[in-house]
Amino acid sequence: MKQLQILIAFCLATISFSQQLDTKTYIEKHKSTFQVENFTVDLGSDLASNDMVFWGIVHGSQTPQVIEYKLLEYLVENGFTYYMPEIGMAQAYFLNKYLESGNEDVLLFAAHYQTLRTPQDASIEFVDKWKKIYQLNQKLTNDKKIV
């Protein structure tokens, strides 16, 4: 019982001292905004010395889907052809089938799976991103297509 009391006291002390700002105040102090329409990607000379680029997204928002496509488009323009999004093997299989065929039923099946896997990321923008990737692939030669 004494250990439990010490643990509770430690947790309460940690919480009270570690959060000097409440969440709303912290966000107000550290926020930044931008317009997605004006978002551009330029990794400059850093890109030339790399074979892979990793990025992460904030889940639960439609905006990262739009930004991710813009980043992917930039990378394709700079010679990258492999795209490894944060999805499972089964979903990757169907999205690759969509990229090969353009069959939107396959895309919608993969999008439905997204609602089961990470519902906070299942959005119209998710589907639109894949449609744009398909359209981008149609303009590329086979050796430059995103797979």
PDB file of C-alpha atoms in Angstrom:
ATOM      1  CA  MET A   1       0.000   0.000   0.000  1.00  0.00           C
ATOM      2  CA  LYS A   2       2.880   2.348   0.807  1.00  0.00           C
ATOM      3  CA  GLN A   3       4.362   1.737  -2.666  1.00  0.00           C
ATOM      4  CA  LEU A   4       1.040   2.584  -4.287  1.00  0.00           C
ATOM      5  CA  GLN A   5       0.816   5.840  -2.341  1.00  0.00           C
ATOM      6  CA  ILE A   6       4.358   6.795  -3.378  1.00  0.00           C
ATOM      7  CA  LEU A   7       3.598   5.946  -7.009  1.00  0.00           C
ATOM      8  CA  ILE A   8       0.409   8.029  -6.982  1.00  0.00           C
ATOM      9  CA  ALA A   9       2.226  10.957  -5.331  1.00  0.00           C
ATOM     10  CA  PHE A  10       5.033  10.703  -7.920  1.00  0.00           C
ATOM     11  CA  CYS A  11       2.559  10.639 -10.817  1.00  0.00           C
ATOM     12  CA  LEU A  12       0.655  13.645  -9.492  1.00  0.00           C
ATOM     13  CA  ALA A  13       3.869  15.590  -8.917  1.00  0.00           C
ATOM     14  CA  THR A  14       5.118  14.728 -12.399  1.00  0.00           C
ATOM     15  CA  ILE A  15       1.871  15.811 -14.015  1.00  0.00           C
ATOM     16  CA  SER A  16       1.718  19.083 -12.116  1.00  0.00           C
ATOM     17  CA  PHE A  17       5.352  20.018 -12.811  1.00  0.00           C
ATOM     18  CA  SER A  18       5.712  18.684 -16.346  1.00  0.00           C
ATOM     19  CA  GLN A  19       2.752  20.568 -17.784  1.00  0.00           C
ATOM     20  CA  GLN A  20       3.352  24.173 -17.011  1.00  0.00           C
ATOM     21  CA  LEU A  21       1.082  25.144 -19.895  1.00  0.00           C
ATOM     22  CA  ASP A  22      -2.344  23.681 -20.432  1.00  0.00           C
ATOM     23  CA  THR A  23      -2.945  22.112 -23.849  1.00  0.00           C
ATOM     24  CA  LYS A  24      -4.845  25.057 -25.321  1.00  0.00           C
ATOM     25  CA  THR A  25      -2.191  27.540 -24.240  1.00  0.00           C
ATOM     26  CA  TYR A  26       0.589  25.291 -25.553  1.00  0.00           C
ATOM     27  CA  ILE A  27      -1.071  24.966 -28.962  1.00  0.00           C
ATOM     28  CA  GLU A  28      -1.718  28.706 -29.177  1.00  0.00           C
ATOM     29  CA  LYS A  29       1.933  29.391 -28.356  1.00  0.00           C
ATOM     30  CA  HIS A  30       3.412  26.845 -30.786  1.00  0.00           C
ATOM     31  CA  LYS A  31       0.971  26.752 -33.695  1.00  0.00           C
ATOM     32  CA  SER A  32       1.806  27.623 -37.253  1.00  0.00           C
ATOM     33  CA  THR A  33      -0.478  27.727 -40.249  1.00  0.00           C
ATOM     34  CA  PHE A  34      -0.131  27.513 -43.993  1.00  0.00           C
ATOM     35  CA  GLN A  35      -2.400  27.213 -46.976  1.00  0.00           C
ATOM     36  CA  VAL A  36      -2.298  23.741 -48.523  1.00  0.00           C
ATOM     37  CA  GLU A  37      -2.865  25.221 -51.973  1.00  0.00           C
ATOM     38  CA  ASN A  38       0.368  27.217 -51.604  1.00  0.00           C
ATOM     39  CA  PHE A  39       2.407  24.358 -50.172  1.00  0.00           C
ATOM     40  CA  THR A  40       5.502  23.590 -52.219  1.00  0.00           C
ATOM     41  CA  VAL A  41       8.274  21.076 -51.754  1.00  0.00           C
ATOM     42  CA  ASP A  42      11.931  21.840 -52.350  1.00  0.00           C
ATOM     43  CA  LEU A  43      14.444  19.544 -50.737  1.00  0.00           C
ATOM     44  CA  GLY A  44      17.262  21.133 -52.722  1.00  0.00           C
ATOM     45  CA  SER A  45      20.662  19.483 -52.869  1.00  0.00           C
ATOM     46  CA  ASP A  46      19.877  17.249 -49.886  1.00  0.00           C
ATOM     47  CA  LEU A  47      17.731  15.079 -52.136  1.00  0.00           C
ATOM     48  CA  ALA A  48      20.544  14.196 -54.559  1.00  0.00           C
ATOM     49  CA  SER A  49      22.560  12.440 -51.873  1.00  0.00           C
ATOM     50  CA  ASN A  50      19.728  10.146 -50.750  1.00  0.00           C
ATOM     51  CA  ASP A  51      18.157   6.980 -52.117  1.00  0.00           C
ATOM     52  CA  MET A  52      15.207   7.062 -49.718  1.00  0.00           C
ATOM     53  CA  VAL A  53      13.076   9.729 -48.145  1.00  0.00           C
ATOM     54  CA  PHE A  54      10.953   9.031 -45.079  1.00  0.00           C
ATOM     55  CA  TRP A  55       8.166  11.226 -43.807  1.00  0.00           C
ATOM     56  CA  GLY A  56       5.364  10.930 -41.330  1.00  0.00           C
ATOM     57  CA  ILE A  57       1.868  12.320 -41.236  1.00  0.00           C
ATOM     58  CA  VAL A  58      -0.519  13.446 -38.565  1.00  0.00           C
ATOM     59  CA  HIS A  59      -3.368  10.948 -38.539  1.00  0.00           C
ATOM     60  CA  GLY A  60      -6.954  12.095 -38.436  1.00  0.00           C
ATOM     61  CA  SER A  61      -6.756  14.950 -40.887  1.00  0.00           C
ATOM     62  CA  GLN A  62      -7.362  15.178 -44.601  1.00  0.00           C
ATOM     63  CA  THR A  63      -4.548  17.690 -45.161  1.00  0.00           C
ATOM     64  CA  PRO A  64      -1.658  15.194 -44.968  1.00  0.00           C
ATOM     65  CA  GLN A  65      -3.114  13.294 -47.938  1.00  0.00           C
ATOM     66  CA  VAL A  66      -2.855  16.433 -50.069  1.00  0.00           C
ATOM     67  CA  ILE A  67       0.651  17.246 -48.831  1.00  0.00           C
ATOM     68  CA  GLU A  68       1.794  13.649 -49.267  1.00  0.00           C
ATOM     69  CA  TYR A  69       0.778  13.709 -52.930  1.00  0.00           C
ATOM     70  CA  LYS A  70       2.652  16.975 -53.502  1.00  0.00           C
ATOM     71  CA  LEU A  71       5.742  15.470 -51.882  1.00  0.00           C
ATOM     72  CA  LEU A  72       5.390  12.292 -53.925  1.00  0.00           C
ATOM     73  CA  GLU A  73       5.005  14.298 -57.132  1.00  0.00           C
ATOM     74  CA  TYR A  74       8.185  16.229 -56.288  1.00  0.00           C
ATOM     75  CA  LEU A  75      10.078  13.007 -55.590  1.00  0.00           C
ATOM     76  CA  VAL A  76       8.950  11.468 -58.896  1.00  0.00           C
ATOM     77  CA  GLU A  77      10.161  14.584 -60.713  1.00  0.00           C
ATOM     78  CA  ASN A  78      13.519  13.947 -59.052  1.00  0.00           C
ATOM     79  CA  GLY A  79      13.837  10.295 -60.073  1.00  0.00           C
ATOM     80  CA  PHE A  80      12.203   8.376 -57.233  1.00  0.00           C
ATOM     81  CA  THR A  81       9.915   5.503 -58.275  1.00  0.00           C
ATOM     82  CA  TYR A  82       9.201   3.510 -55.125  1.00  0.00           C
ATOM     83  CA  TYR A  83       6.479   4.650 -52.771  1.00  0.00           C
ATOM     84  CA  MET A  84       6.022   2.822 -49.480  1.00  0.00           C
ATOM     85  CA  PRO A  85       3.093   4.375 -47.637  1.00  0.00           C
ATOM     86  CA  GLU A  86       2.091   3.373 -44.150  1.00  0.00           C
ATOM     87  CA  ILE A  87      -0.235   0.545 -45.185  1.00  0.00           C
ATOM     88  CA  GLY A  88      -0.324  -3.209 -44.816  1.00  0.00           C
ATOM     89  CA  MET A  89       0.645  -5.773 -47.434  1.00  0.00           C
ATOM     90  CA  ALA A  90      -2.939  -6.617 -48.397  1.00  0.00           C
ATOM     91  CA  GLN A  91      -3.884  -3.002 -48.959  1.00  0.00           C
ATOM     92  CA  ALA A  92      -0.627  -2.406 -50.879  1.00  0.00           C
ATOM     93  CA  TYR A  93      -1.522  -5.338 -53.140  1.00  0.00           C
ATOM     94  CA  PHE A  94      -4.895  -3.825 -54.045  1.00  0.00           C
ATOM     95  CA  LEU A  95      -3.541  -0.304 -54.444  1.00  0.00           C
ATOM     96  CA  ASN A  96      -0.875  -1.651 -56.809  1.00  0.00           C
ATOM     97  CA  LYS A  97      -3.623  -3.474 -58.720  1.00  0.00           C
ATOM     98  CA  TYR A  98      -5.449  -0.155 -58.972  1.00  0.00           C
ATOM     99  CA  LEU A  99      -2.294   1.594 -60.233  1.00  0.00           C
ATOM    100  CA  GLU A 100      -1.877  -1.131 -62.870  1.00  0.00           C
ATOM    101  CA  SER A 101      -5.502  -1.181 -64.040  1.00  0.00           C
ATOM    102  CA  GLY A 102      -7.150   2.101 -63.118  1.00  0.00           C
ATOM    103  CA  ASN A 103     -10.156   0.059 -61.946  1.00  0.00           C
ATOM    104  CA  GLU A 104     -11.819   2.374 -59.437  1.00  0.00           C
ATOM    105  CA  ASP A 105     -13.735  -0.532 -57.864  1.00  0.00           C
ATOM    106  CA  VAL A 106     -10.357  -1.858 -56.708  1.00  0.00           C
ATOM    107  CA  LEU A 107      -9.443   1.576 -55.351  1.00  0.00           C
ATOM    108  CA  LEU A 108     -12.747   1.845 -53.495  1.00  0.00           C
ATOM    109  CA  PHE A 109     -12.209  -1.631 -52.032  1.00  0.00           C
ATOM    110  CA  ALA A 110      -8.785  -0.520 -50.763  1.00  0.00           C
ATOM    111  CA  ALA A 111     -10.297   2.718 -49.451  1.00  0.00           C
ATOM    112  CA  HIS A 112     -12.991   0.748 -47.622  1.00  0.00           C
ATOM    113  CA  TYR A 113     -10.234  -1.307 -46.011  1.00  0.00           C
ATOM    114  CA  GLN A 114      -8.698   1.985 -44.859  1.00  0.00           C
ATOM    115  CA  THR A 115     -11.906   2.707 -42.930  1.00  0.00           C
ATOM    116  CA  LEU A 116     -11.371  -0.542 -41.025  1.00  0.00           C
ATOM    117  CA  ARG A 117      -7.629  -0.142 -40.518  1.00  0.00           C
ATOM    118  CA  THR A 118      -7.346   3.548 -39.618  1.00  0.00           C
ATOM    119  CA  PRO A 119     -10.766   5.154 -39.848  1.00  0.00           C
ATOM    120  CA  GLN A 120      -9.366   8.570 -38.974  1.00  0.00           C
ATOM    121  CA  ASP A 121      -7.429   8.535 -42.267  1.00  0.00           C
ATOM    122  CA  ALA A 122     -10.248   7.267 -44.482  1.00  0.00           C
ATOM    123  CA  SER A 123     -11.266  10.313 -46.445  1.00  0.00           C
ATOM    124  CA  ILE A 124     -12.160  11.521 -49.887  1.00  0.00           C
ATOM    125  CA  GLU A 125      -8.642  12.967 -49.996  1.00  0.00           C
ATOM    126  CA  PHE A 126      -7.223   9.453 -49.531  1.00  0.00           C
ATOM    127  CA  VAL A 127      -9.103   8.301 -52.646  1.00  0.00           C
ATOM    128  CA  ASP A 128      -8.242  11.487 -54.539  1.00  0.00           C
ATOM    129  CA  LYS A 129      -4.555  11.053 -53.723  1.00  0.00           C
ATOM    130  CA  TRP A 130      -4.541   7.580 -55.283  1.00  0.00           C
ATOM    131  CA  LYS A 131      -6.434   8.827 -58.324  1.00  0.00           C
ATOM    132  CA  LYS A 132      -3.785  11.523 -58.775  1.00  0.00           C
ATOM    133  CA  ILE A 133      -1.031   8.938 -58.380  1.00  0.00           C
ATOM    134  CA  TYR A 134      -2.695   6.844 -61.085  1.00  0.00           C
ATOM    135  CA  GLN A 135      -2.962   9.881 -63.367  1.00  0.00           C
ATOM    136  CA  LEU A 136       0.680  10.749 -62.705  1.00  0.00           C
ATOM    137  CA  ASN A 137       1.694   7.183 -63.575  1.00  0.00           C
ATOM    138  CA  GLN A 138      -0.121   7.444 -66.907  1.00  0.00           C
ATOM    139  CA  LYS A 139       2.246  10.257 -67.911  1.00  0.00           C
ATOM    140  CA  LEU A 140       5.378   8.286 -66.991  1.00  0.00           C
ATOM    141  CA  THR A 141       7.303   5.677 -68.914  1.00  0.00           C
ATOM    142  CA  ASN A 142       7.185   2.155 -67.467  1.00  0.00           C
ATOM    143  CA  ASP A 143      10.609   2.474 -65.834  1.00  0.00           C
ATOM    144  CA  LYS A 144       9.540   5.683 -64.041  1.00  0.00           C
ATOM    145  CA  LYS A 145       6.101   4.563 -62.814  1.00  0.00           C
ATOM    146  CA  ILE A 146       5.357   4.527 -59.109  1.00  0.00           C
ATOM    147  CA  VAL A 147       5.077   0.995 -57.765  1.00  0.00           C
TER     148      VAL A 147
END
